[in-house]
Coordinates of C-alpha atoms in Angstrom, one line a residue:
X23 CA -2.4 -23.9 -24.2
X24 CA -4.7 -24.5 -21.6
X25 CA -5.7 -27.5 -19.0
X26 CA -8.5 -30.0 -19.9
X27 CA -12.1 -28.3 -19.6
X28 CA -14.5 -29.7 -17.5
X29 CA -16.3 -33.3 -18.2
X30 CA -20.0 -32.7 -18.0
X31 CA -21.6 -35.7 -16.5
X32 CA -18.7 -37.7 -16.2
X33 CA -16.6 -38.1 -12.8
X34 CA -13.4 -36.7 -12.4
X35 CA -10.0 -38.6 -13.3
X36 CA -7.5 -38.5 -11.2
X37 CA -5.3 -35.9 -11.9
X38 CA -1.7 -38.2 -12.5
X39 CA -4.1 -40.8 -14.9
X40 CA -5.1 -37.6 -16.7
X41 CA -2.3 -35.0 -17.9
X42 CA 0.7 -35.6 -20.1
X43 CA 3.7 -36.4 -18.3
X44 CA 7.1 -34.9 -18.9
X45 CA 9.6 -37.1 -20.6
X46 CA 12.2 -39.0 -18.5
X47 CA 11.7 -40.3 -14.7
X48 CA 13.0 -37.5 -12.8
X49 CA 13.9 -34.3 -13.8
X50 CA 15.2 -32.7 -10.8
X51 CA 18.8 -32.2 -12.9
X52 CA 16.5 -30.5 -15.8
X53 CA 15.0 -28.3 -13.3
X54 CA 18.6 -27.1 -11.8
X55 CA 19.8 -26.4 -15.0
X56 CA 16.7 -24.8 -16.8
X57 CA 16.1 -22.8 -13.7
X58 CA 13.1 -20.2 -14.6
X59 CA 12.2 -21.7 -17.7
X60 CA 11.4 -25.8 -16.6
X61 CA 7.7 -25.6 -16.0
X62 CA 7.5 -23.1 -19.4
X63 CA 9.4 -25.5 -21.3
X64 CA 7.8 -28.5 -20.7
X65 CA 4.5 -26.6 -21.2
X66 CA 5.4 -25.5 -24.7
X67 CA 6.4 -28.7 -25.7
X68 CA 3.8 -30.8 -24.4
X69 CA 1.4 -28.2 -25.6
X70 CA -0.4 -27.9 -22.2
X71 CA -0.4 -26.1 -19.3
X72 CA -0.3 -28.6 -16.6
X73 CA 1.6 -31.6 -17.0
X74 CA 3.0 -34.3 -14.3
X75 CA 6.7 -35.7 -13.7
X76 CA 8.9 -36.6 -10.6
X77 CA 11.2 -34.2 -8.9
X78 CA 13.7 -35.5 -6.3
X79 CA 11.9 -39.2 -6.8
X80 CA 8.1 -37.3 -6.0
X81 CA 5.6 -37.2 -8.1
X82 CA 4.5 -33.8 -8.5
X83 CA 1.8 -31.6 -10.6
X84 CA 3.5 -28.8 -12.9
X85 CA 0.6 -25.5 -13.6
X86 CA 1.1 -22.3 -14.9
X87 CA -1.0 -19.6 -16.2
X88 CA -4.1 -17.3 -14.9
X89 CA -6.3 -20.3 -14.1
X90 CA -3.9 -22.6 -12.7
X91 CA -3.0 -19.2 -10.3
X92 CA -6.8 -19.1 -9.1
X93 CA -7.0 -22.7 -8.3
X94 CA -3.7 -22.8 -6.4
X95 CA -4.8 -19.7 -4.1
X96 CA -8.0 -20.8 -3.4
X97 CA -7.7 -20.1 0.3
X98 CA -7.0 -23.3 2.5
X99 CA -6.6 -25.5 -0.5
X100 CA -2.9 -26.1 -0.2
X101 CA -1.1 -26.1 3.0
X102 CA 3.4 -25.2 2.5
X103 CA 4.2 -28.0 4.9
X104 CA 6.1 -30.5 2.9
X105 CA 6.0 -28.7 -0.5
X106 CA 9.4 -26.5 -0.3
X107 CA 12.7 -28.3 -0.3
X108 CA 13.7 -28.5 3.2
X109 CA 16.9 -26.3 2.0
X110 CA 15.2 -23.2 0.8
X111 CA 12.2 -23.4 3.5
X112 CA 15.6 -23.3 6.0
X113 CA 17.1 -20.5 4.2
X114 CA 14.1 -18.3 3.6
X115 CA 11.4 -18.6 6.3
X116 CA 12.7 -20.9 8.8
X117 CA 10.4 -23.3 11.1
X118 CA 7.7 -22.4 12.9
X119 CA 7.1 -19.1 10.1
X120 CA 3.5 -18.1 9.2
X121 CA 4.3 -19.3 5.8
X122 CA 4.3 -23.1 6.9
X123 CA 1.1 -22.6 9.1
X124 CA -2.5 -23.1 7.8
X125 CA -6.2 -22.4 9.1
X126 CA -6.8 -20.0 11.9
X127 CA -3.3 -20.3 13.1
X128 CA -2.2 -18.9 9.7
X129 CA -4.5 -16.1 9.6
X130 CA -4.0 -15.0 12.8
X131 CA -0.5 -14.8 12.2
X132 CA -0.5 -13.3 8.7
X133 CA -3.1 -10.7 10.2
X134 CA -0.1 -9.5 12.9
X135 CA 2.4 -9.2 9.6
X136 CA 0.1 -7.1 7.3
X137 CA -0.6 -4.9 10.6
X138 CA 3.6 -4.4 10.4
X139 CA 2.6 -2.9 6.8
X140 CA 0.1 -0.2 7.4
X141 CA 0.8 2.5 5.4
X142 CA 1.7 4.4 8.3
X143 CA 4.5 2.0 8.8
X144 CA 5.9 1.4 4.9
X145 CA 5.7 5.2 4.7
X146 CA 8.3 5.4 7.6
X147 CA 10.5 2.5 6.0
X148 CA 10.3 4.3 3.1
X149 CA 11.8 7.8 4.8
X150 CA 14.3 5.9 6.2
X151 CA 15.5 4.3 3.1
X152 CA 15.5 7.2 1.5
X153 CA 17.2 9.0 4.3
X154 CA 20.3 5.8 4.0
X155 CA 20.0 5.9 0.2
X156 CA 21.1 10.1 0.3
X157 CA 24.2 9.3 2.5
X158 CA 25.2 6.4 0.6
X159 CA 24.7 8.7 -2.6
X160 CA 27.3 11.2 -0.6
X161 CA 29.6 8.9 -0.5
X162 CA 29.3 7.4 -4.2
X163 CA 31.1 10.0 -6.0
X164 CA 34.9 9.7 -3.9
X165 CA 34.6 6.1 -4.2
X166 CA 34.7 5.0 -7.4
X167 CA 33.1 2.0 -8.9
X168 CA 30.3 0.5 -7.3
X169 CA 28.1 -2.4 -7.5
X170 CA 24.3 -1.6 -7.0
X171 CA 23.6 -4.9 -5.7
X172 CA 25.7 -4.5 -2.6
X173 CA 24.9 -0.9 -2.2
X174 CA 21.3 -1.6 -2.3
X175 CA 21.4 -4.2 0.0
X176 CA 23.3 -2.3 2.4
X177 CA 21.1 0.9 2.1
X178 CA 18.2 -1.3 2.8
X179 CA 19.5 -3.4 5.3
X180 CA 19.9 0.1 7.7
X181 CA 16.8 1.2 7.0
X182 CA 14.7 -2.3 7.7
X183 CA 16.7 -2.3 11.3
X184 CA 16.2 1.0 12.1
X185 CA 12.5 0.7 11.3
X186 CA 12.1 -2.8 13.0
X187 CA 13.5 -1.5 16.3
X188 CA 16.8 -3.2 16.4
X189 CA 19.0 -0.4 14.7
X190 CA 22.4 -1.4 14.3
X191 CA 25.1 -0.3 16.2
X192 CA 28.1 0.2 13.7
X193 CA 29.7 -0.3 10.4
X194 CA 30.6 -3.8 11.5
X195 CA 27.4 -4.9 12.7
X196 CA 25.8 -3.4 9.2
X197 CA 28.5 -5.2 7.6
X198 CA 27.6 -8.2 9.0
X199 CA 24.1 -8.1 8.7
X200 CA 24.0 -7.1 5.5
X201 CA 26.1 -10.3 4.8
X202 CA 23.7 -12.5 6.4
X203 CA 20.7 -11.4 4.8
X204 CA 21.7 -11.2 1.8
X205 CA 23.2 -14.8 2.1
X206 CA 19.7 -16.3 3.1
X207 CA 18.5 -14.7 -0.3
X208 CA 20.8 -15.7 -2.6
X209 CA 21.4 -19.5 -1.2
X210 CA 17.7 -20.3 -0.9
X211 CA 17.4 -21.8 -4.3
X212 CA 20.9 -23.0 -4.5
X213 CA 21.9 -27.0 -3.9
X214 CA 25.5 -27.1 -2.4
X215 CA 27.7 -25.3 -0.7
X216 CA 26.0 -21.7 -1.7
X217 CA 22.9 -22.8 0.5
X218 CA 25.0 -24.4 3.4
X219 CA 26.2 -20.4 3.6
X220 CA 23.0 -19.3 3.8
X221 CA 21.6 -21.7 6.4
X222 CA 25.0 -21.2 8.6
X223 CA 24.4 -17.6 8.4
X224 CA 20.5 -17.9 9.4
X225 CA 21.7 -19.8 12.9
X226 CA 24.2 -16.8 13.7
X227 CA 21.0 -14.1 12.7
X228 CA 18.4 -16.3 14.8
X229 CA 20.7 -16.5 17.8
X230 CA 20.9 -12.5 17.0
X231 CA 17.1 -11.9 16.4
X232 CA 16.6 -14.1 19.5
X233 CA 18.3 -12.0 22.0
X234 CA 16.7 -8.9 20.8
X235 CA 13.3 -10.7 21.5
X236 CA 14.2 -12.0 25.1
X237 CA 15.7 -8.7 25.8
X238 CA 12.8 -7.0 25.0
X239 CA 10.5 -9.6 26.9
X240 CA 12.8 -9.6 29.8
X241 CA 11.7 -5.3 30.0
X242 CA 14.3 -3.9 27.7
X243 CA 12.6 -0.3 26.6
X244 CA 10.8 -0.5 23.2
X245 CA 8.6 1.3 20.7
X246 CA 5.2 -0.5 20.9
X247 CA 4.1 -0.2 17.7
X248 CA 8.0 -1.6 16.3
X249 CA 7.9 -5.0 14.5
X250 CA 10.0 -5.9 17.3
X251 CA 7.5 -5.6 20.2
X252 CA 4.6 -6.7 18.1
X253 CA 5.9 -9.5 17.4
X254 CA 7.9 -10.4 20.7
X255 CA 4.1 -10.2 22.2
X256 CA 2.1 -11.6 19.6
X257 CA -0.1 -13.4 20.7
X258 CA -1.1 -16.9 18.4
X259 CA -4.5 -18.2 17.8
X260 CA -4.1 -21.0 20.7
X261 CA -4.2 -18.2 23.1
X262 CA -0.2 -18.8 23.8
X263 CA 2.5 -16.1 23.1
X264 CA 4.6 -17.1 20.3
X265 CA 8.3 -18.8 21.5
X266 CA 10.9 -17.2 21.3
X267 CA 12.2 -19.0 18.5
X268 CA 9.2 -18.3 16.8
X269 CA 9.1 -15.0 17.1
X270 CA 12.8 -14.8 16.4
X271 CA 12.0 -16.5 13.1
X272 CA 9.2 -13.9 12.3
X273 CA 11.6 -11.3 13.3
X274 CA 14.0 -12.4 10.7
X275 CA 11.0 -13.0 8.5
X276 CA 10.2 -8.8 8.0
X277 CA 13.8 -7.6 8.0
X278 CA 14.8 -10.2 4.7
X279 CA 12.4 -9.6 2.4
X280 CA 13.2 -5.9 2.8
X281 CA 16.7 -6.5 1.8
X282 CA 15.4 -8.7 -0.7
X283 CA 14.0 -5.7 -2.4
X284 CA 17.4 -4.7 -3.8
X285 CA 17.0 -7.2 -6.7
X286 CA 14.3 -5.2 -8.2
X287 CA 16.3 -2.0 -7.8
X288 CA 18.9 -3.6 -9.7
X289 CA 16.6 -4.9 -12.5
X290 CA 14.9 -1.6 -12.3
X291 CA 18.3 0.0 -12.7
X292 CA 19.2 -2.1 -15.5
X293 CA 15.6 -2.0 -17.6
X294 CA 16.8 2.3 -17.1
X295 CA 20.0 1.4 -18.9
X296 CA 18.4 -0.8 -21.6
X297 CA 15.5 1.7 -22.0
X298 CA 16.7 5.4 -21.6
X299 CA 13.3 6.8 -22.7
X300 CA 11.9 5.7 -19.6
X301 CA 14.5 7.4 -17.5
X302 CA 13.9 10.3 -19.2
X303 CA 10.0 9.9 -18.4
X304 CA 10.2 9.0 -15.0
X305 CA 13.0 11.8 -14.3
X306 CA 10.6 14.4 -15.2
X307 CA 8.1 13.3 -12.1
X308 CA 6.0 11.4 -14.1
X309 CA 4.3 9.5 -11.1
X310 CA 2.1 7.4 -13.6
X311 CA 5.1 6.3 -15.6
X312 CA 6.9 5.3 -12.2
X313 CA 4.0 2.8 -11.9
X314 CA 3.7 1.2 -14.6
X315 CA 7.5 1.2 -15.3
X316 CA 8.3 -1.1 -11.6
X317 CA 5.1 -3.3 -12.0
X318 CA 6.6 -4.3 -15.7
X319 CA 9.8 -5.0 -13.9
X320 CA 8.2 -7.1 -11.1
X321 CA 6.4 -9.0 -14.1
X322 CA 9.0 -8.6 -16.7
X323 CA 12.6 -10.0 -14.4
X324 CA 13.1 -13.4 -12.4
X325 CA 12.4 -13.6 -9.0
X326 CA 10.7 -16.6 -7.5
X327 CA 10.5 -19.3 -10.3
X328 CA 7.6 -21.1 -8.8
X329 CA 5.7 -21.6 -5.5
X330 CA 4.7 -25.0 -4.2
X331 CA 1.8 -26.6 -2.3
X332 CA 0.7 -29.6 -1.1
X333 CA -3.3 -30.4 -0.9
X334 CA -4.9 -30.4 2.2
X335 CA -8.2 -31.8 0.7
X336 CA -9.1 -33.5 -2.1
X337 CA -10.9 -31.1 -4.9
X338 CA -11.9 -31.0 -8.3
X339 CA -10.5 -28.9 -11.2
X340 CA -11.4 -28.5 -14.4
X341 CA -12.1 -32.4 -15.0
X342 CA -9.5 -33.2 -12.9
X343 CA -9.4 -34.8 -9.3
X344 CA -6.8 -33.8 -6.9
X345 CA -5.9 -35.8 -4.0
X346 CA -4.8 -34.5 -0.4
X347 CA -1.3 -34.9 -0.4
X348 CA -0.8 -34.1 -4.0
X349 CA 1.8 -32.0 -4.5
X350 CA 1.6 -29.1 -6.9
X351 CA 3.9 -26.2 -8.6
X352 CA 2.9 -23.1 -9.6
X353 CA 5.1 -21.4 -12.4
X354 CA 5.1 -17.5 -11.1
X355 CA 7.9 -16.8 -13.9
X356 CA 5.8 -18.4 -16.7
X357 CA 2.3 -16.9 -15.5
X358 CA 4.3 -13.6 -15.8
X359 CA 4.8 -14.4 -18.9
X360 CA 2.0 -16.4 -20.3
X361 CA 0.1 -15.5 -23.6
X362 CA -3.2 -15.9 -22.9
X363 CA -2.4 -12.5 -20.5
X364 CA 0.8 -11.5 -21.9
X365 CA 0.9 -11.9 -26.2
X366 CA 3.9 -10.2 -25.9
X367 CA 5.5 -11.2 -22.3
X368 CA 8.9 -11.5 -23.7
X369 CA 9.1 -7.8 -24.1
X370 CA 9.9 -5.4 -21.7
X371 CA 6.9 -2.8 -22.1
X372 CA 5.8 -0.9 -19.0
X373 CA 2.7 0.6 -20.9
X374 CA 0.8 -1.9 -20.9
X375 CA 0.3 -1.4 -17.3
X376 CA -1.6 2.1 -18.2
X377 CA -5.1 0.9 -17.7
X378 CA -3.9 -0.4 -14.3
X379 CA -6.9 -3.3 -14.8
X380 CA -4.9 -6.3 -14.1
X381 CA -6.2 -9.0 -12.1
X382 CA -4.6 -10.7 -9.0
X383 CA -3.8 -13.5 -10.8
X384 CA -2.0 -12.4 -14.0
X385 CA 0.9 -10.6 -12.8
X386 CA 1.9 -12.9 -9.2
X387 CA 5.8 -12.0 -9.3
X388 CA 5.3 -12.5 -5.0
X389 CA 2.0 -14.5 -5.1
X390 CA -1.7 -14.0 -5.7
X391 CA -5.1 -14.2 -4.1
X392 CA -6.1 -12.6 -1.1
X393 CA -3.3 -11.1 1.0
X394 CA -5.1 -12.3 4.5
X395 CA -6.4 -15.0 3.9
X396 CA -3.6 -17.1 1.5
X397 CA -0.2 -17.1 1.3
X398 CA 0.5 -14.1 -1.0
X399 CA 3.8 -12.0 0.3
X400 CA 2.5 -9.8 3.3
X401 CA 5.7 -7.5 1.8
X402 CA 4.1 -7.1 -1.3
X403 CA 3.3 -3.1 -1.2
X404 CA 6.5 -2.6 0.9
X405 CA 8.8 -3.9 -2.2
X406 CA 6.7 -1.6 -4.3
X407 CA 7.1 1.1 -2.6
X408 CA 10.7 0.8 -1.7
X409 CA 11.4 -0.1 -5.2
X410 CA 9.4 3.3 -6.5
X411 CA 11.0 5.3 -4.1
X412 CA 14.9 4.0 -4.8
X413 CA 14.5 4.3 -8.7
X414 CA 12.9 8.3 -8.2
X415 CA 16.0 8.8 -6.5
X416 CA 18.4 7.3 -8.8
X417 CA 17.1 8.9 -11.9
X418 CA 16.7 12.7 -10.2
X419 CA 19.7 12.7 -7.8
X420 CA 22.4 11.0 -8.8
X421 CA 24.1 10.6 -12.4
X422 CA 26.1 7.7 -13.3
X423 CA 28.3 6.1 -15.7
X424 CA 27.3 2.2 -17.0
X425 CA 30.5 1.0 -17.8
X426 CA 31.1 -2.2 -20.2
X427 CA 30.4 -5.1 -18.1
X428 CA 28.4 -8.7 -18.3
X429 CA 24.6 -7.5 -17.8
X430 CA 23.4 -11.3 -18.6
X431 CA 20.9 -12.4 -16.6
X432 CA 21.5 -16.8 -16.1
X433 CA 17.8 -18.1 -15.5
X434 CA 19.2 -21.6 -14.5
X435 CA 20.3 -19.7 -11.3
X436 CA 18.2 -19.2 -8.6
X437 CA 17.5 -16.5 -7.8
X438 CA 18.8 -14.7 -10.8
X439 CA 20.3 -11.5 -11.0
X440 CA 22.9 -9.7 -13.8
X441 CA 26.1 -11.3 -13.8
X442 CA 27.7 -8.4 -12.6
X443 CA 25.2 -6.8 -10.2
X444 CA 25.2 -3.5 -11.9
X445 CA 28.3 -1.7 -11.9
X446 CA 28.2 2.0 -12.1
X447 CA 30.9 4.7 -12.2
X448 CA 31.5 8.9 -12.5
X449 CA 29.2 9.2 -10.0
X450 CA 28.0 13.1 -9.5
X451 CA 24.9 14.2 -7.2
X452 CA 22.1 15.9 -9.1

């Protein structure tokens, strides 16, 4: 189940002529119906890790696996422009964001985003989140049933805004901002009303972020090391300070991903429930076990299904010729379960990470390759540290009961979540 091998002494074959084509003239409906498994299903049926099809009437090359990830994340090879549906781009990134840039403009903007994720900055964010979790824990015993996805999103929204230099004024604003960021995440992979709501709420959040950027530029005091101040006064590669609109977009783009970590926390809680022996290990304070557990949660559970790119220039890969503008979709979910790297990939087994020798193209829940040069998510370490912290607190500082509920994960729904959002009750402080 591998892509074609190099063909020595022969000219590369245009990719669309050489690869197998998925049945059907256009597979957009199948993608919506199958979700995370769309690419993997066809790879399995065709016996290959690369195939062609049409989505939204446009030709696309779909790939999965470590070799495909290495090809896809070659610095400068692909652009995100024109490769992501406008509905998804609008809900998640917004126009003018680092993900939509290429070359030196992308490198400089990405460097700014990475600077906001320094070890010291991450530690401050994690400490703020832990404070908010403990506040939330104190409320739970008298509140009855709680839905963990909602609780985690609220905790992370408050922590993220305080960390970024835009603390929320009151409970009403906390509810509003949490709803806005959560809707952007939940509606990004949808078609129809769920996405329309995400886009509408993003416009409201954009104005809020715009006002904060404008106020700091007008002289309102701000911690110079805060994400708000760093973004407000960032100078791009062209020597110009970002426009207020682009700065507002990037402020949202450091806040929203923090709220998105709630999904990994819920998946982690579901795994603790399904595999109680790991809850016992984590409760003992075994840091190595916690690290393995979180990596397996990120590998095993569905986060982003795939990522798209358009070739910036002609290139050859494994005897195939890609032309400038070719649209390629890399299967993140399928690569994280590919049998060549994960022979029991459909099994949740954290100790597979015991050696800690996995490469940057094998487990790619948030992308692969070089963080500074490519389009890999700059907040990956924030995700890891916030998830570790939250799961540690959930096993050491509170006890709770998981009542009967629907914990099924519908892989046709993007992004996916347990149907119930993971309900807990009977909470007691540990």
